PDB file of C-alpha atoms in Angstrom:
ATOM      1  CA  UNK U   1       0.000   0.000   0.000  1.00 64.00           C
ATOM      2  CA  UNK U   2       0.807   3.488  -0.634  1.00 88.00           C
ATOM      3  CA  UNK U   3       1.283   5.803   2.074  1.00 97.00           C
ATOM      4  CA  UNK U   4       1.323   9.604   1.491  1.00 98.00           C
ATOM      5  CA  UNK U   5       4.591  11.121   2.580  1.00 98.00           C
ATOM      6  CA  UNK U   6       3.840  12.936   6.021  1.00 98.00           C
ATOM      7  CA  UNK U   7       6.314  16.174   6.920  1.00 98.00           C
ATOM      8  CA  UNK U   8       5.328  18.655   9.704  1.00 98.00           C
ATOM      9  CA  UNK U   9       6.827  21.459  11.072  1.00 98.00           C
ATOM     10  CA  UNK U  10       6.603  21.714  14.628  1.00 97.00           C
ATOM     11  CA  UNK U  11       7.499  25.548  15.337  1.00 98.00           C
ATOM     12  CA  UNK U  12       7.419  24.618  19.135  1.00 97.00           C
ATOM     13  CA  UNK U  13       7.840  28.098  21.575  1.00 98.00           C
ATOM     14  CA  UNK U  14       9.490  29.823  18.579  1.00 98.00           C
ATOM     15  CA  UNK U  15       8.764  33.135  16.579  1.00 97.00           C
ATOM     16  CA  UNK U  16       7.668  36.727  16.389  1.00 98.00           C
ATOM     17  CA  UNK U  17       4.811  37.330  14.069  1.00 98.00           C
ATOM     18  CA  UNK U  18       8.045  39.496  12.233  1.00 98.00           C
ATOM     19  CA  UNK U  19       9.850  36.017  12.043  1.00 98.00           C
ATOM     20  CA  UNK U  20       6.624  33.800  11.622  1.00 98.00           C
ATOM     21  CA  UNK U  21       5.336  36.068   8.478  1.00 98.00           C
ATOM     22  CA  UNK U  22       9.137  35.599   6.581  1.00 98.00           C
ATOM     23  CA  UNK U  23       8.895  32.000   7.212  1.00 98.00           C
ATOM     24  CA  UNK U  24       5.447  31.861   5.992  1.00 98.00           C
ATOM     25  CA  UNK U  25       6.498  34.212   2.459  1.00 98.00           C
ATOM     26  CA  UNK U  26       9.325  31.219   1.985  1.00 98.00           C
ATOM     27  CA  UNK U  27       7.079  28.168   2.715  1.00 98.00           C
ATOM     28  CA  UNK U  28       4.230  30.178   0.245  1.00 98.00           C
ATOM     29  CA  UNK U  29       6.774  30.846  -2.533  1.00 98.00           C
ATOM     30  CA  UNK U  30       8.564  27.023  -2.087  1.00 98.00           C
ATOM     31  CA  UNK U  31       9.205  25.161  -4.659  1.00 97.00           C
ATOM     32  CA  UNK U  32       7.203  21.535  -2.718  1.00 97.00           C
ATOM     33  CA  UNK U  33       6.642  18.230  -3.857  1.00 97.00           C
ATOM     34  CA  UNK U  34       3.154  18.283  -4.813  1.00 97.00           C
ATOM     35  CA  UNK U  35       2.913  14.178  -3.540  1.00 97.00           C
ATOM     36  CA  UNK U  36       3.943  15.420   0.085  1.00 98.00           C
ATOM     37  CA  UNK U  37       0.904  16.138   2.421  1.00 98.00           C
ATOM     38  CA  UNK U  38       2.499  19.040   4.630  1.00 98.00           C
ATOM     39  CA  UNK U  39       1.755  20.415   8.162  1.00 98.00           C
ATOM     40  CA  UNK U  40       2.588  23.401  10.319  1.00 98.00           C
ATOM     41  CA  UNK U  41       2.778  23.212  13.850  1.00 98.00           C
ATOM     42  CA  UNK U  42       2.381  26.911  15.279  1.00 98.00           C
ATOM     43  CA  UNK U  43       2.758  28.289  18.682  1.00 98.00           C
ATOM     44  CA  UNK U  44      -1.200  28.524  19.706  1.00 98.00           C
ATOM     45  CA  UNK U  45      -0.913  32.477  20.095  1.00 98.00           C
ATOM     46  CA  UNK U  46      -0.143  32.534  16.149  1.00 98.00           C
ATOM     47  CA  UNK U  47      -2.038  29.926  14.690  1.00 98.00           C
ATOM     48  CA  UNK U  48      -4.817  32.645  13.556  1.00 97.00           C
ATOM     49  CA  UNK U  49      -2.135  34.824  12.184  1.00 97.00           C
ATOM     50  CA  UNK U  50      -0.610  31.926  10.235  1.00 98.00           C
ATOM     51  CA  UNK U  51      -3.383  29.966   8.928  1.00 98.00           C
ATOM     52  CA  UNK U  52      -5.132  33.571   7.770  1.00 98.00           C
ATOM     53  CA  UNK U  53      -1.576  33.681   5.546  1.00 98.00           C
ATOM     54  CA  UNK U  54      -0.462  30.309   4.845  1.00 98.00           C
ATOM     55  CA  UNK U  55      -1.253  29.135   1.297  1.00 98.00           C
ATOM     56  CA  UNK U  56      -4.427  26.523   1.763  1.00 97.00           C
ATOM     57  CA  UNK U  57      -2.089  23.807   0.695  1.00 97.00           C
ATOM     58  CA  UNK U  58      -0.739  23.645   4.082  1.00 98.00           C
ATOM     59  CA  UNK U  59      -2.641  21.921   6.788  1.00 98.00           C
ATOM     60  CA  UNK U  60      -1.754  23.315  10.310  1.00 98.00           C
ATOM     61  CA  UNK U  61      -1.905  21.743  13.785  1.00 98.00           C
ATOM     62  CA  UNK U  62      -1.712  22.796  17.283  1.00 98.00           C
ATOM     63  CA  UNK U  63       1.184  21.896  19.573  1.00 98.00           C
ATOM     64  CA  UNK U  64      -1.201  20.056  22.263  1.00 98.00           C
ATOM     65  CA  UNK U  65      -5.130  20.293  23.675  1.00 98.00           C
ATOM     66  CA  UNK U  66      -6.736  19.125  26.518  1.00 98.00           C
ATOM     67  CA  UNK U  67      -9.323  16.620  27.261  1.00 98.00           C
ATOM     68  CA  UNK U  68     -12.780  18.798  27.848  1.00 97.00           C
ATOM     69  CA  UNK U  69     -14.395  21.185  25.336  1.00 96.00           C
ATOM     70  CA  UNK U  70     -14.204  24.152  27.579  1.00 97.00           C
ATOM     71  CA  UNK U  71     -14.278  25.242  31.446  1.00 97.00           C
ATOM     72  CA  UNK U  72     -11.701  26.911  33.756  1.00 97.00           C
ATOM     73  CA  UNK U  73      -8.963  24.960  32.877  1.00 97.00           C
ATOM     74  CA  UNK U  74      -6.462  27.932  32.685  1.00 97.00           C
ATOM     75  CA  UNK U  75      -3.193  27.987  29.881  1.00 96.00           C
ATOM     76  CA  UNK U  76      -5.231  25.233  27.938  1.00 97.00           C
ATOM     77  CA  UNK U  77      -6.889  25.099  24.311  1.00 98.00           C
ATOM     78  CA  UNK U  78      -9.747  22.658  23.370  1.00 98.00           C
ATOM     79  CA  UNK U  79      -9.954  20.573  20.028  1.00 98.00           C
ATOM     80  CA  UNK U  80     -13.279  22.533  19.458  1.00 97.00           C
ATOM     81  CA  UNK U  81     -11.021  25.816  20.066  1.00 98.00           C
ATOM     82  CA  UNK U  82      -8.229  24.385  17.374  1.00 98.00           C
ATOM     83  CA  UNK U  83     -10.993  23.431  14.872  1.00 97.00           C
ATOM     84  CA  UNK U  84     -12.874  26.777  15.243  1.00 96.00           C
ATOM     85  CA  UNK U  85      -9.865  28.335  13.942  1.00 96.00           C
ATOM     86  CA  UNK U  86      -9.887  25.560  10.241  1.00 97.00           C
ATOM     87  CA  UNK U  87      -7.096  23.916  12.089  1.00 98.00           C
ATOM     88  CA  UNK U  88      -7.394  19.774  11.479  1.00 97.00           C
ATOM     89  CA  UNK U  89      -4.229  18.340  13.372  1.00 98.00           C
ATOM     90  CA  UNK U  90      -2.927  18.215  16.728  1.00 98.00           C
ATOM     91  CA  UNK U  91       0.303  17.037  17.766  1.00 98.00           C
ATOM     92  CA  UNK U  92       0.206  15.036  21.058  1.00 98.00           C
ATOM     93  CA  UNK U  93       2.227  13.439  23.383  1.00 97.00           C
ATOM     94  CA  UNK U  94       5.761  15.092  22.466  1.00 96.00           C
ATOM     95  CA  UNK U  95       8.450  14.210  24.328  1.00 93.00           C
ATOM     96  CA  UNK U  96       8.091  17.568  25.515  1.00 93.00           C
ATOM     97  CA  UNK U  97       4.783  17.033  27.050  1.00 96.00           C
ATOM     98  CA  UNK U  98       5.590  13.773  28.568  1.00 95.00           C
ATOM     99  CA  UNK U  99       9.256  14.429  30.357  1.00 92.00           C
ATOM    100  CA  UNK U 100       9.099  18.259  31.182  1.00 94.00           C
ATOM    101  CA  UNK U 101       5.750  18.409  31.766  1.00 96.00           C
ATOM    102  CA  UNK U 102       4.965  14.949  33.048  1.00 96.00           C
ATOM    103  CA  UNK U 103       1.833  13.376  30.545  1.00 97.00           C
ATOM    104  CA  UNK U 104       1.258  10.278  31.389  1.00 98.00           C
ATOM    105  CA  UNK U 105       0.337   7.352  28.682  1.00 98.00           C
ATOM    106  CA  UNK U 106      -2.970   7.547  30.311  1.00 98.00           C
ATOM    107  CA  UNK U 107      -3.728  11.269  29.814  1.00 98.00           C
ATOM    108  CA  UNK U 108      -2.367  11.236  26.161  1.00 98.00           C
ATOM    109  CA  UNK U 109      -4.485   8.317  25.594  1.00 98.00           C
ATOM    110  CA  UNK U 110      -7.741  10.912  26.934  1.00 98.00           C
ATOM    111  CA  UNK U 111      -6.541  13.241  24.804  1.00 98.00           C
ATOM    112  CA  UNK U 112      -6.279  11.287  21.701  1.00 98.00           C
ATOM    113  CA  UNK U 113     -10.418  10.424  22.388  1.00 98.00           C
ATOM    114  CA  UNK U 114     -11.393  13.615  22.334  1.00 98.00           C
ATOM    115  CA  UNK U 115      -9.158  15.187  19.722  1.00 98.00           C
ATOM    116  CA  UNK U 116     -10.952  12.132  17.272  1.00 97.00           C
ATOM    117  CA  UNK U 117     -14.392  13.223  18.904  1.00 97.00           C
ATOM    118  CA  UNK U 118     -14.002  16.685  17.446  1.00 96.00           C
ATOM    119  CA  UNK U 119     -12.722  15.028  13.802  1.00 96.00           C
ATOM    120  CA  UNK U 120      -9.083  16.313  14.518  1.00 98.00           C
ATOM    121  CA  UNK U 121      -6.437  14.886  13.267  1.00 98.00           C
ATOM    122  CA  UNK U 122      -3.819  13.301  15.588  1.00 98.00           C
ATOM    123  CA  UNK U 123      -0.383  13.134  15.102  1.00 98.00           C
ATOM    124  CA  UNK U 124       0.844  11.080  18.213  1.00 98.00           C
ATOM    125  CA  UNK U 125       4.232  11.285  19.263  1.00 98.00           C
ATOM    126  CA  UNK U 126       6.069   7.827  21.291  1.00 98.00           C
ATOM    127  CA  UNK U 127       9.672   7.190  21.588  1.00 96.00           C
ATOM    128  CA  UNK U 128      12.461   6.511  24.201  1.00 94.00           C
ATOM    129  CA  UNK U 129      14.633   8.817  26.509  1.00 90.00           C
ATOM    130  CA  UNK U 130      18.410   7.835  26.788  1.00 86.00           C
ATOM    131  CA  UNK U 131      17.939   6.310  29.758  1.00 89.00           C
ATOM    132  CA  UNK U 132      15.878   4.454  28.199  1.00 93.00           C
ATOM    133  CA  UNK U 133      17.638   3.292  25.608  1.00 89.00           C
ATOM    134  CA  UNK U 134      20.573   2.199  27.735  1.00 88.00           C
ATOM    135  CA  UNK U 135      18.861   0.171  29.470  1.00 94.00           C
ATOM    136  CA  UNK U 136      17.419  -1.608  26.639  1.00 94.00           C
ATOM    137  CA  UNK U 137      13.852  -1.466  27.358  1.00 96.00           C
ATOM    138  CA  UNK U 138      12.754   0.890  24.024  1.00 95.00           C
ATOM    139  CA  UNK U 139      10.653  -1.566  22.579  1.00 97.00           C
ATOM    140  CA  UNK U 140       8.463  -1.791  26.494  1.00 97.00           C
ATOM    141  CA  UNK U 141       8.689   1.945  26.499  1.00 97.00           C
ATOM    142  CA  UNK U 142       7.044   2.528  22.576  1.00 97.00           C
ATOM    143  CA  UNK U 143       4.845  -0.400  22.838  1.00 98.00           C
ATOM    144  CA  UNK U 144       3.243   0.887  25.623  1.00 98.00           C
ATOM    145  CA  UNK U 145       2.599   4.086  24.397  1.00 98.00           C
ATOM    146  CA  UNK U 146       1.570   2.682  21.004  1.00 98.00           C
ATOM    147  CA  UNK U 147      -1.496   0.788  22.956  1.00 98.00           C
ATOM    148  CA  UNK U 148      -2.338   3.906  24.499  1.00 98.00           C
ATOM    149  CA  UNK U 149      -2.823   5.428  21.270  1.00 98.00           C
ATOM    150  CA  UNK U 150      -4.794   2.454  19.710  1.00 98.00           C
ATOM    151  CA  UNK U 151      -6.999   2.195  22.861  1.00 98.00           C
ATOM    152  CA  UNK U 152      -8.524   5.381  22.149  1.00 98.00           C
ATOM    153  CA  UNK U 153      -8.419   6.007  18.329  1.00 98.00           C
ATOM    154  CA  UNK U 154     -11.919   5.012  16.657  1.00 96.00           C
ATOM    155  CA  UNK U 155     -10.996   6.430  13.007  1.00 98.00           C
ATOM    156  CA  UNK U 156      -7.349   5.832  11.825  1.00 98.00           C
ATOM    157  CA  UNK U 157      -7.318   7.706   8.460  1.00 97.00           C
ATOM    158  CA  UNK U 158      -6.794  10.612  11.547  1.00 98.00           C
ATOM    159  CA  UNK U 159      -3.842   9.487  13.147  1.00 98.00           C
ATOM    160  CA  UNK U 160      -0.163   9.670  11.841  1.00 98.00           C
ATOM    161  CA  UNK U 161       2.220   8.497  14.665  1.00 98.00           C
ATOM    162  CA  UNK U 162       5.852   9.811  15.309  1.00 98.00           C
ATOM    163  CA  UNK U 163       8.765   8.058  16.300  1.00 97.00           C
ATOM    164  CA  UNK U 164      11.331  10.504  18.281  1.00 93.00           C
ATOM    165  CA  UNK U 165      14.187   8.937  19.646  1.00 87.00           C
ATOM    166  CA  UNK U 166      14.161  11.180  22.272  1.00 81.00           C
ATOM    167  CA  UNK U 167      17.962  11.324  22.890  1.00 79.00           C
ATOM    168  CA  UNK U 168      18.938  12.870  19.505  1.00 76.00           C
ATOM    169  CA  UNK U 169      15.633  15.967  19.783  1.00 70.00           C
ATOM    170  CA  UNK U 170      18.002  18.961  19.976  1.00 63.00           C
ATOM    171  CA  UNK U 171      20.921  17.538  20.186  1.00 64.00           C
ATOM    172  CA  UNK U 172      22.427  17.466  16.619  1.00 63.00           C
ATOM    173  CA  UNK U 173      22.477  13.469  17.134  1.00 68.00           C
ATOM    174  CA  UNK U 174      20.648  11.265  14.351  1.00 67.00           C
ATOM    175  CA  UNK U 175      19.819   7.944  14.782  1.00 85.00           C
ATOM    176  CA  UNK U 176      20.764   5.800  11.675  1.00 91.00           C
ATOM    177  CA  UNK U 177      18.334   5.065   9.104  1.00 94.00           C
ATOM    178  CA  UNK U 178      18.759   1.513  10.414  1.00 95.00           C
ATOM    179  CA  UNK U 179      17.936   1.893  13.887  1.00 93.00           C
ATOM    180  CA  UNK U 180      14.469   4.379  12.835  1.00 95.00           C
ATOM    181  CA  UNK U 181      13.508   1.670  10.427  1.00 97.00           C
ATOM    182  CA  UNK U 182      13.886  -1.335  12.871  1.00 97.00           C
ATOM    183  CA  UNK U 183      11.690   0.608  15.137  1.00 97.00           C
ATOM    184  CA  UNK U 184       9.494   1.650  12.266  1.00 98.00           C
ATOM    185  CA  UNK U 185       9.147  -1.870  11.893  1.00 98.00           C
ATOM    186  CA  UNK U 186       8.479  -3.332  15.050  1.00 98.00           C
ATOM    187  CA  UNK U 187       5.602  -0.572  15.502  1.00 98.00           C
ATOM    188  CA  UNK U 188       3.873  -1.175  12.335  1.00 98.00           C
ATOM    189  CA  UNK U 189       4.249  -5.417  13.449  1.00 98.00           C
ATOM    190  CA  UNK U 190       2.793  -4.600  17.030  1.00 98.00           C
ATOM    191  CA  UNK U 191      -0.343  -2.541  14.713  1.00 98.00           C
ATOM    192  CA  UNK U 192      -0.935  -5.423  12.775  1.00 98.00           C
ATOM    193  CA  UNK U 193      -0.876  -7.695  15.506  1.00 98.00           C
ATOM    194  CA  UNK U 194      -3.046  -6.125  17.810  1.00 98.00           C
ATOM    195  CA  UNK U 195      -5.260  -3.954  16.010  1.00 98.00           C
ATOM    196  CA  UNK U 196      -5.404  -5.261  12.399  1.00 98.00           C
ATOM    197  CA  UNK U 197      -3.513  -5.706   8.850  1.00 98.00           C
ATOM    198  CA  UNK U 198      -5.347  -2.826   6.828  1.00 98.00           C
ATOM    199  CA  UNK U 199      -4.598  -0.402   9.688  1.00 98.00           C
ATOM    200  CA  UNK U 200      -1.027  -1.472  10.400  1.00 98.00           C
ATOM    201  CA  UNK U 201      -0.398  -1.321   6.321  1.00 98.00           C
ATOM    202  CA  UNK U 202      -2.094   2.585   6.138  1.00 98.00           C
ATOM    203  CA  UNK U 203      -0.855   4.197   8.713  1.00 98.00           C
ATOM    204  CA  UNK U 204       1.801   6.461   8.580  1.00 98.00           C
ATOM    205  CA  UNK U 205       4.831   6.374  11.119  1.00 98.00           C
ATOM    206  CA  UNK U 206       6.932   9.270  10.728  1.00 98.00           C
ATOM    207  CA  UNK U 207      10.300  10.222  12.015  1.00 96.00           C
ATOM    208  CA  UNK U 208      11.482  12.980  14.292  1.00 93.00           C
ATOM    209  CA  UNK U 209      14.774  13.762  16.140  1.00 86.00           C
ATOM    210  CA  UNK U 210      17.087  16.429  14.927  1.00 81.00           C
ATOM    211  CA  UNK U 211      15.875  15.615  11.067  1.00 89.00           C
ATOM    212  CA  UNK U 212      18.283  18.110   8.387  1.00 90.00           C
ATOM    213  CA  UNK U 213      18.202  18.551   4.633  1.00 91.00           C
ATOM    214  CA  UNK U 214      21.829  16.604   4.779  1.00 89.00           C
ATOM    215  CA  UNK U 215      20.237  13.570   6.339  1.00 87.00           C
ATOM    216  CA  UNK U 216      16.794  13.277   5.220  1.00 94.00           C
ATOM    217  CA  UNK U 217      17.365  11.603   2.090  1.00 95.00           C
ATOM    218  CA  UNK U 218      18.301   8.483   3.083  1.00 95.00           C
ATOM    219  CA  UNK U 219      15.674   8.275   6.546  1.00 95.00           C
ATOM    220  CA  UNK U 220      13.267   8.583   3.379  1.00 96.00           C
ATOM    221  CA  UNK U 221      14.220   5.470   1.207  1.00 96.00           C
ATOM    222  CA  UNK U 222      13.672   3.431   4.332  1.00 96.00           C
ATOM    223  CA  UNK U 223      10.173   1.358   3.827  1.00 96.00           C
ATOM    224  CA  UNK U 224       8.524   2.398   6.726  1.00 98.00           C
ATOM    225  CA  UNK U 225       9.761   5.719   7.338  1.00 98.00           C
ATOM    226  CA  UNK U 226       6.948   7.494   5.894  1.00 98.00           C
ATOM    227  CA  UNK U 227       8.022  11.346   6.676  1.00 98.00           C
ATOM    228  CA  UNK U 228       9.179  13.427   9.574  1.00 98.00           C
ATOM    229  CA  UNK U 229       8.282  16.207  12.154  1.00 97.00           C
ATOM    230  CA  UNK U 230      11.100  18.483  12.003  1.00 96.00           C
ATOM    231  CA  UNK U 231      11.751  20.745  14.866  1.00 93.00           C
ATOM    232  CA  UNK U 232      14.615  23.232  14.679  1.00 92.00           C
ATOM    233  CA  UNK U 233      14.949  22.658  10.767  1.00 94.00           C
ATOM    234  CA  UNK U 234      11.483  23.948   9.979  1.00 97.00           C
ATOM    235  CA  UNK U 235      12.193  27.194  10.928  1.00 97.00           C
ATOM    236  CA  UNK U 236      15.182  27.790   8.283  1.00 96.00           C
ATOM    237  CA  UNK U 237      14.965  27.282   4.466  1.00 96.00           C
ATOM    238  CA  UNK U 238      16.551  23.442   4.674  1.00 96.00           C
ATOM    239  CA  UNK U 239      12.696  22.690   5.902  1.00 97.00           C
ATOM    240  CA  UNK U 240      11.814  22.675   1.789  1.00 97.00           C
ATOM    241  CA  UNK U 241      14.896  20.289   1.255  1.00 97.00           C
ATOM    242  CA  UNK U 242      13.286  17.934   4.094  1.00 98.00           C
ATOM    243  CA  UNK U 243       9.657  18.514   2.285  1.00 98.00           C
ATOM    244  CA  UNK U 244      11.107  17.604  -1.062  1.00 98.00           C
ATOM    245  CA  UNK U 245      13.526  14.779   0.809  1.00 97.00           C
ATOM    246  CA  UNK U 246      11.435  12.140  -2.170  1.00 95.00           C
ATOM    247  CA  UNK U 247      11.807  14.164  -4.920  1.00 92.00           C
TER     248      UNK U 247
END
């Protein structure tokens, strides 16, 4: 099966509406692969701004939501909130979310229910910390978090899931094509096991942890690597090498 190529651009706590409306002129006036679905993942205070000035071609998420429509839950934003504003993805359970500010497989997993309540897309974020890793428990660590995503998703043509390995976010450390794709792997194998074939053959599984236009190419001929969320490198112009990483 085909899977559409998957790239968003998670602007995380970044920008100035100066900086935010250059970036925006560059992504409108790209040269993109036309075969790529693209996202953009702006800080919630700009989202407006951006999606009133980003050519329609560009879906846009929100960085995170919470679990109610609405009440005095102070600093959040609801998926009705993210919708109201033609916004159709959310990104959940960064590693941000989960190790600075402590989400819990559990509350993703709440999250992810009501995002798909509202028809909002999901992109779902798992992946190991390097304490993880050294202790050799990444595939308890993403397996778990995978069933938290699959216990609450009703309608997968919504959810994209991303892979970080958490020790190379920010750090200017890749993992190898190799080790992404054997983890690629294993999560699509654990889909088809426990939820079904069709679902573990159609969704996508995308890639993010320090992602550049000098290493994208080859993360992209890997089978199962089926696009990135780029942090630090959507912000500069390499972001349209990343897009285009097929091409």
């Amino acid at each position: 099966m085909t899977r559409k190529f998957f790239v968003c651009g998670n602007w995380k706590m970044n920008g100035s509406k100066k900086s935010i409306g250059e970036l925006i002129q560059l992504l409108n006036q790209a040269k993109l692969d036309p075969s790529v679905e693209v996202v953009c993942a702006a800080p919630t205070i700009y989202l407006d701004m951006t999606r009133s000035k980003l050519d329609p071609k560009f879906g846009m998420a929100a960085q995170n939501c919470y679990i109610v429509p609405s009440g005095g839950f102070t600093g959040e934003i609801s998926p009705a909130m993210i919708k109201d504003c033609d916004i159709n993805w959310v990104i959940l359970g960064h590693s941000t979310r989960r190790h600075i500010f402590g989400e819990s497989n559990e509350l993703i997993g709440k999250k992810i229910a009501h995002a798909q309540e509202n028809s909002l897309g999901v992109i779902v974020c798992i992946g190991e910390t390097l304490d993880e890793k050294e202790r050799g428990i990444t595939d308890e660590v993403i397996f778990a978090q995978t069933k938290a995503i699959a216990d609450n998703v009703k309608d997968w043509s919504k959810v994209v899931i991303a892979y970080e390995a958490g020790w190379a976010i920010g750090t200017g450390k890749s993992a190898t094509p190799q080790h992404v794709q054997n983890i690629h792997e294993k999560v699509r194998e654990w889909l088809k096991t426990n939820v079904s074939e069709p679902v573990a053959n159609s969704v996508r599984i995308i890639y993010g942890g320090s992602v550049r236009g000098d290493s994208c190419r080859e993360l992209a001929t890997q089978k199962d690597i089926d696009g990135f969320i780029v942090g630090k490198g959507s912000l500069k112009p390499e972001f349209v090498d990343i897009v285009n990483a097929r091409a």
